[in-house]
Structures are given as structure tokens and as C-alpha cells.
Amino acid sequence: MKTVNIIGAGASGLFAAYELHKLLDDKLEINVFEQGHSIYDRRCPILEGKTRNCINCKPCAIMSGFGGAGAFSDGKYNITTEYGGWLTDYIDDKDALGLMEYVDKVILELSEEELEEVYEPKSGYKKEALKHDLHLLEGRVRHLGTEKNLRILKSMYEYLKSSGVKFHFRTRIKNVNAYEDSRHRFEIESDEDIFKSDYLIIAVGRSGAEWFARQCRENLALRLINNQVDVGVRVEVPAQVLEDITGEIYEAKIKYRTKAYGDIVRTFCMNPNGYVVTENTDGIITVNGHSFSDKSLGSENTNFALLVSSRFTEPFDDPYAYGKRIASFSNLLGGGVLVQRFGDLTGGRRTNHHRLAQSFTRPTLEATPGDLSLVLPKRQLDDIIEMIFQLDKMFPGMANEDTLLYGVEVKFYSSRLELSEELETDIEGMYAIGDGSGTTRSLSQASASGVHVARVISLKE
Ligand SMILES: Cc1cc2nc3c(=O)[nH]c(=O)nc-3n(C[C@H](O)[C@H](O)[C@H](O)COP(=O)(O)OP(=O)(O)OC[C@H]3O[C@@H](n4cnc5c(N)ncnc54)[C@H](O)[C@@H]3O)c2cc1C
């Protein structure tokens, strides 16, 4: 029997395993290797209220384990090709959308409860945004919320386990080797063992991206294409500022080209009545956000990211390191995430405990009051300030003194591999999917990439 080994049990790896089992049933042995814990054993001391600050668990239970980085997320499945990744660079637009709709169908099947929260695009907002030179991206959004998302992941785990998919938790893969002339073409090594396979799917997400890039450069002689890094802040405002739009379309994905530099700034990951949270990427503490579908668990604020994309040209080829270095300044100054009132930032003042205590907007994350102008490069900071004033024209209240900015939020997309339309690398039988391959940056697109590769392998078989 042939074997497929999948590294990573996030959205992309799980949907690859799911679809492979559906299509090839018992014709294929499917193994999933995951450095984190099973869905029942993922525990973050911050979420459990045991500590306020990140204590650098290894591996981080937020980013690793069954369900990957999406497990404790808000579970927003954006069914669109307008944002959430670059799958359409490889797959026809209609097919990519079809894959995401299929993922949505599977989620509905796996859920034992009603999933009624779907937000459809509303064109009136697009027109309104255009009046202010703001560009609203549109998509259908299925919002699961953190609790339902976790319950669906548990169903997925039970289904895959009972279907014969073998999970190897707490198994970090250290090395990948490919051979042309052996019965099994691939060998992956953990601390304890070596595992062989006929096909290899790399689905390591953002947390495994740096490791994977090193494997490509040093071990596999695979070429990496330079990619971008997005650096910015998480903005928190009273929920009323955005409630008209979040009530109708849940999330406003808006792009704006700044007048000062011509850079694109975008809003990302909006969480109505949500909470600002920390995230740990390879020991660097950054900021993120989430919200619950159960309204009674909501906060009085809405948060979202404001990100500035930076693309680099030769000779620099390590955007990942650039993003980490910026985030590390906030860790150095604040011991983690910094928070600053917008009025203090534009007024050239540090936010201190006293000023924060006076803020009408109450922070949902206990971060260190500080000065983001000592952390973010001038260009990104100017871009963010300009965008907030622009957003204020559409959403009055956005540029208030007490709008809170948390830094730093960084979206690492890692380097992108050269891949075929099948998402196959230059090594036959080896595929790269999801966020770790640099082709996606969302649950929907990552899951869709897993389904796509499973279908490619099933056609070969
Ligand atoms: C707090 C938070 C909230 C989010 N909210 C949303 C949202 O609402 N909607 C949305 O679309 N997206 C959201 N995202 C992004 C989304 O989670 C990712 O786009 C998605 O999880 C990518 O799936 P993936 O399979 O590519 O990678 P991941 O989910 O990151 O999974 C990769 C897995 O591989 C494992 N791994 C890595 N290296 C190795 C190795 N060497 N050996 C073994 N295992 C390894 C990791 O432990 C991880 O479990 C959120 C992310 C975070 C962190």
C-alpha cells in the first residue's frame, strides 16, 4: 500500500487528509505528523487564566496542535478569492471558489448544530467606501465563533481517527529528505524516528514556515520566491463605531493607498465585540484578535488589524526576519505587546498607566502602555495614521483620542515556493499547501489547498 505523509495538522493538512480518505479510502495509508497536542490536550495558560503573560510554552498551544493556528480562532471562513491568499495564482478563480464552497459543505456536515451565521456582501457599503477612496473587498463569510469552531474540530478528529488516518502528535519533524531511486521517495525525521512515504505534503503553517524555508534552501535545493511581510497594529474602538457595517457584513476588509508613500494599508481580521489577544511566533510575542459567536461572551469593543505590506527586492530576501525584528522591539520595550492611545501617538506622547486609566475605551488586553513610534518604522507608522484618519470619514469616531493601538501585529507569509498548478514542488510527489507554502493566508484558502492536492494525488492513483 502506498503512503502519504502530511506534516502539520492545521486546516490545510486536515482537509488534505479528509479528502484523501474520502477519495482513496483504504488504498492509501495516511499519516499526519504534528508537533503540538491533540485537540483534547491543547492548553494555553493564558486562556486558562493561569498567567497573564505568555510564558513561551514549547510548542505554543495557540499556534500548534490538531487544528493548527485556527483552533482557538474566531473561525471565520471567508469564501472569496478577493482576499485570504493567492490560490488563484495557481488555480482558476471559479475552481478555487468551488473548493472553498466544498470546504464549507464539509464543515456543515461535521457540525452537529445549526451554523446560521453567514454574512453576504452588501454593495451599498462598497459605494459609500469609494466616496472616501477606501476600497471594500467582498466575500461571503461563515462565522463559526471560537466555541463552535472547536467542536467542529473535535468532530473532524473523531471522524479521521475512526477512518484510519494515523496521527502522530508531539512529533516535530526536523529533516526532510527526498530520493529518486528508492522504493519510498521521501523520508522525514523526528527526534525518535524516521518515516517513509510515496507522497509528502508539507502543511506547516506560519509557525513552521521558517523551518520549511531552511529545509528548501539547505536540504532540498528548492527555489524560494521572495514574498511580503505585513506589519502594523491592532486597533480597538467601542463597538458602536463600526456596528452598522459589522452588523450587516460582519467584517469590513478595506484597502487604501496612502498619499504619503503610495503604500497599500488594509484592515484585516475584524472582531466585533471581540478581544485583543497575544500570539507567539517562534518566541516573539505579537498581537491578534478573536471574538465569540455567543453574544453573551462579547466585549464592548471591536478590534481589527491595520497592516502595511512590504515587499523587498534584491539583495534582501528575508522578510520573515524583518517582521520578527520589528516585533521584537515591542517585546524589548514592553516585555510583550505595547498599547497606545491614538491621541497620544499623534500628540507625540507615550501612553502611560495614568493616561490609559483615563481612556474611555477600555482595553480588552492587558498590555504595557508605551510609545509605538519607538517601535514601528516611520513609513509604516505614517501609513497607519493616515489610514485611521481616512477611515474616520466613513466611520466617525475611528480617529478619537482614545482609540487604542496595540503593537505589533505582524503577518508573516514566509517565502513562497515555486509550485505547479497542482501545488507540487519541483520534486515529484512533494506538495506544499496552506500558509506555510506562502500561497494562502486564511482558513478557507488553506483548507481549499488541502482538498486540491488530495484530488491531484487521487487522480495519479
Ligand atoms: C489567533 C488567530 C486567529 C485567526 N483567525 C482566523 C479567522 O478567523 N479566519 C481565517 O481565515 N484565518 C484566521 N487565522 C489564520 C488561520 O488560522 C490560518 O490561515 C490557517 O490556520 C492556516 O492553516 P495551515 O494549515 O496552513 O497552517 P496552521 O493552521 O498554522 O497549521 C500548521 C501546523 O503545522 C504544525 N507544524 C509546523 N511545523 C511542524 C514540524 N516541523 N513538524 C510537525 N508539525 C509542524 C504546526 O504545529 C501547526 O499545527 C487566525 C490565526 C490566528 C493565529
GROMACS .gro file of N, CA and C in nm, residues 268-323:
model
  168
  268PHE      N    1  -0.788   4.412   0.852
  268PHE     CA    2  -0.779   4.266   0.849
  268PHE      C    3  -0.834   4.211   0.980
  269CYS      N    4  -0.900   4.098   0.971
  269CYS     CA    5  -0.944   4.021   1.088
  269CYS      C    6  -1.020   4.108   1.188
  270MET      N    7  -1.142   4.148   1.148
  270MET     CA    8  -1.223   4.234   1.234
  270MET      C    9  -1.304   4.148   1.331
  271ASN      N   10  -1.303   4.187   1.457
  271ASN     CA   11  -1.374   4.108   1.558
  271ASN      C   12  -1.473   4.195   1.635
  272PRO      N   13  -1.598   4.197   1.587
  272PRO     CA   14  -1.700   4.277   1.658
  272PRO      C   15  -1.719   4.223   1.799
  273ASN      N   16  -1.725   4.312   1.897
  273ASN     CA   17  -1.740   4.274   2.038
  273ASN      C   18  -1.637   4.169   2.078
  274GLY      N   19  -1.518   4.185   2.024
  274GLY     CA   20  -1.415   4.083   2.044
  274GLY      C   21  -1.312   4.120   2.149
  275TYR      N   22  -1.207   4.042   2.151
  275TYR     CA   23  -1.098   4.060   2.247
  275TYR      C   24  -0.966   4.063   2.171
  276VAL      N   25  -0.876   4.148   2.220
  276VAL     CA   26  -0.741   4.150   2.165
  276VAL      C   27  -0.662   4.043   2.241
  277VAL      N   28  -0.583   3.965   2.169
  277VAL     CA   29  -0.506   3.856   2.233
  277VAL      C   30  -0.360   3.862   2.187
  278THR      N   31  -0.275   3.792   2.260
  278THR     CA   32  -0.136   3.784   2.215
  278THR      C   33  -0.117   3.655   2.136
  279GLU      N   34  -0.009   3.653   2.061
  279GLU     CA   35   0.022   3.536   1.978
  279GLU      C   36   0.173   3.518   1.986
  280ASN      N   37   0.216   3.396   1.984
  280ASN     CA   38   0.360   3.370   1.997
  280ASN      C   39   0.412   3.307   1.869
  281THR      N   40   0.501   3.375   1.799
  281THR     CA   41   0.560   3.316   1.680
  281THR      C   42   0.709   3.301   1.706
  282ASP      N   43   0.750   3.176   1.722
  282ASP     CA   44   0.892   3.149   1.746
  282ASP      C   45   0.949   3.235   1.858
  283GLY      N   46   0.875   3.248   1.968
  283GLY     CA   47   0.928   3.321   2.083
  283GLY      C   48   0.903   3.470   2.079
  284ILE      N   49   0.850   3.523   1.968
  284ILE     CA   50   0.821   3.667   1.961
  284ILE      C   51   0.671   3.686   1.986
  285ILE      N   52   0.640   3.779   2.080
  285ILE     CA   53   0.500   3.800   2.115
  285ILE      C   54   0.443   3.910   2.025
  286THR      N   55   0.340   3.874   1.951
  286THR     CA   56   0.270   3.972   1.867
  286THR      C   57   0.124   3.975   1.909
  287VAL      N   58   0.045   4.056   1.839
  287VAL     CA   59  -0.094   4.075   1.881
  287VAL      C   60  -0.189   4.021   1.775
  288ASN      N   61  -0.307   3.980   1.818
  288ASN     CA   62  -0.410   3.929   1.728
  288ASN      C   63  -0.545   3.958   1.792
  289GLY      N   64  -0.652   3.902   1.738
  289GLY     CA   65  -0.783   3.925   1.799
  289GLY      C   66  -0.877   3.811   1.772
  290HIS      N   67  -0.980   3.800   1.856
  290HIS     CA   68  -1.083   3.699   1.829
  290HIS      C   69  -1.214   3.743   1.893
  291SER      N   70  -1.322   3.674   1.859
  291SER     CA   71  -1.450   3.702   1.926
  291SER      C   72  -1.529   3.574   1.936
  292PHE      N   73  -1.630   3.575   2.023
  292PHE     CA   74  -1.712   3.456   2.043
  292PHE      C   75  -1.843   3.471   1.966
  293SER      N   76  -1.896   3.358   1.916
  293SER     CA   77  -2.027   3.368   1.849
  293SER      C   78  -2.137   3.385   1.953
  294ASP      N   79  -2.113   3.337   2.075
  294ASP     CA   80  -2.209   3.355   2.184
  294ASP      C   81  -2.203   3.502   2.229
  295LYS      N   82  -2.307   3.578   2.195
  295LYS     CA   83  -2.305   3.723   2.218
  295LYS      C   84  -2.284   3.757   2.366
  296SER      N   85  -2.328   3.667   2.455
  296SER     CA   86  -2.315   3.699   2.598
  296SER      C   87  -2.169   3.702   2.643
  297LEU      N   88  -2.080   3.644   2.561
  297LEU     CA   89  -1.938   3.643   2.598
  297LEU      C   90  -1.862   3.762   2.537
  298GLY      N   91  -1.935   3.848   2.463
  298GLY     CA   92  -1.870   3.957   2.391
  298GLY      C   93  -1.822   4.070   2.480
  299SER      N   94  -1.728   4.150   2.428
  299SER     CA   95  -1.680   4.268   2.499
  299SER      C   96  -1.756   4.389   2.445
  300GLU      N   97  -1.723   4.510   2.495
  300GLU     CA   98  -1.791   4.630   2.446
  300GLU      C   99  -1.717   4.692   2.326
  301ASN      N  100  -1.607   4.628   2.284
  301ASN     CA  101  -1.524   4.685   2.178
  301ASN      C  102  -1.520   4.599   2.052
  302THR      N  103  -1.476   4.662   1.945
  302THR     CA  104  -1.445   4.589   1.821
  302THR      C  105  -1.298   4.611   1.790
  303ASN      N  106  -1.230   4.506   1.749
  303ASN     CA  107  -1.089   4.522   1.713
  303ASN      C  108  -1.064   4.471   1.573
  304PHE      N  109  -0.960   4.526   1.511
  304PHE     CA  110  -0.919   4.480   1.378
  304PHE      C  111  -0.773   4.519   1.357
  305ALA      N  112  -0.709   4.453   1.262
  305ALA     CA  113  -0.569   4.485   1.233
  305ALA      C  114  -0.562   4.589   1.123
  306LEU      N  115  -0.462   4.677   1.132
  306LEU     CA  116  -0.428   4.768   1.021
  306LEU      C  117  -0.287   4.731   0.978
  307LEU      N  118  -0.273   4.685   0.857
  307LEU     CA  119  -0.143   4.630   0.816
  307LEU      C  120  -0.089   4.700   0.692
  308VAL      N  121   0.041   4.718   0.690
  308VAL     CA  122   0.109   4.777   0.575
  308VAL      C  123   0.196   4.667   0.514
  309SER      N  124   0.176   4.642   0.386
  309SER     CA  125   0.254   4.536   0.320
  309SER      C  126   0.389   4.589   0.273
  310SER      N  127   0.494   4.513   0.301
  310SER     CA  128   0.626   4.550   0.248
  310SER      C  129   0.677   4.436   0.162
  311ARG      N  130   0.714   4.469   0.040
  311ARG     CA  131   0.777   4.370  -0.048
  311ARG      C  132   0.920   4.414  -0.071
  312PHE      N  133   1.012   4.321  -0.071
  312PHE     CA  134   1.153   4.357  -0.082
  312PHE      C  135   1.211   4.311  -0.214
  313THR      N  136   1.311   4.386  -0.257
  313THR     CA  137   1.381   4.345  -0.379
  313THR      C  138   1.525   4.312  -0.342
  314GLU      N  139   1.601   4.263  -0.437
  314GLU     CA  140   1.740   4.220  -0.411
  314GLU      C  141   1.823   4.332  -0.348
  315PRO      N  142   1.920   4.306  -0.263
  315PRO     CA  143   1.965   4.173  -0.224
  315PRO      C  144   1.888   4.112  -0.106
  316PHE      N  145   1.791   4.189  -0.046
  316PHE     CA  146   1.729   4.137   0.076
  316PHE      C  147   1.627   4.028   0.043
  317ASP      N  148   1.637   3.915   0.111
  317ASP     CA  149   1.545   3.805   0.078
  317ASP      C  150   1.488   3.738   0.204
  318ASP      N  151   1.479   3.814   0.315
  318ASP     CA  152   1.430   3.751   0.436
  318ASP      C  153   1.323   3.837   0.506
  319PRO      N  154   1.206   3.854   0.440
  319PRO     CA  155   1.102   3.938   0.500
  319PRO      C  156   1.057   3.886   0.637
  320TYR      N  157   1.068   3.757   0.657
  320TYR     CA  158   1.029   3.695   0.784
  320TYR      C  159   1.113   3.754   0.898
  321ALA      N  160   1.244   3.758   0.875
  321ALA     CA  161   1.334   3.812   0.978
  321ALA      C  162   1.307   3.960   1.002
  322TYR      N  163   1.273   4.034   0.895
  322TYR     CA  164   1.243   4.177   0.907
  322TYR      C  165   1.123   4.198   1.000
  323GLY      N  166   1.015   4.121   0.975
  323GLY     CA  167   0.893   4.132   1.057
  323GLY      C  168   0.922   4.097   1.202
   0.00000   0.00000   0.00000
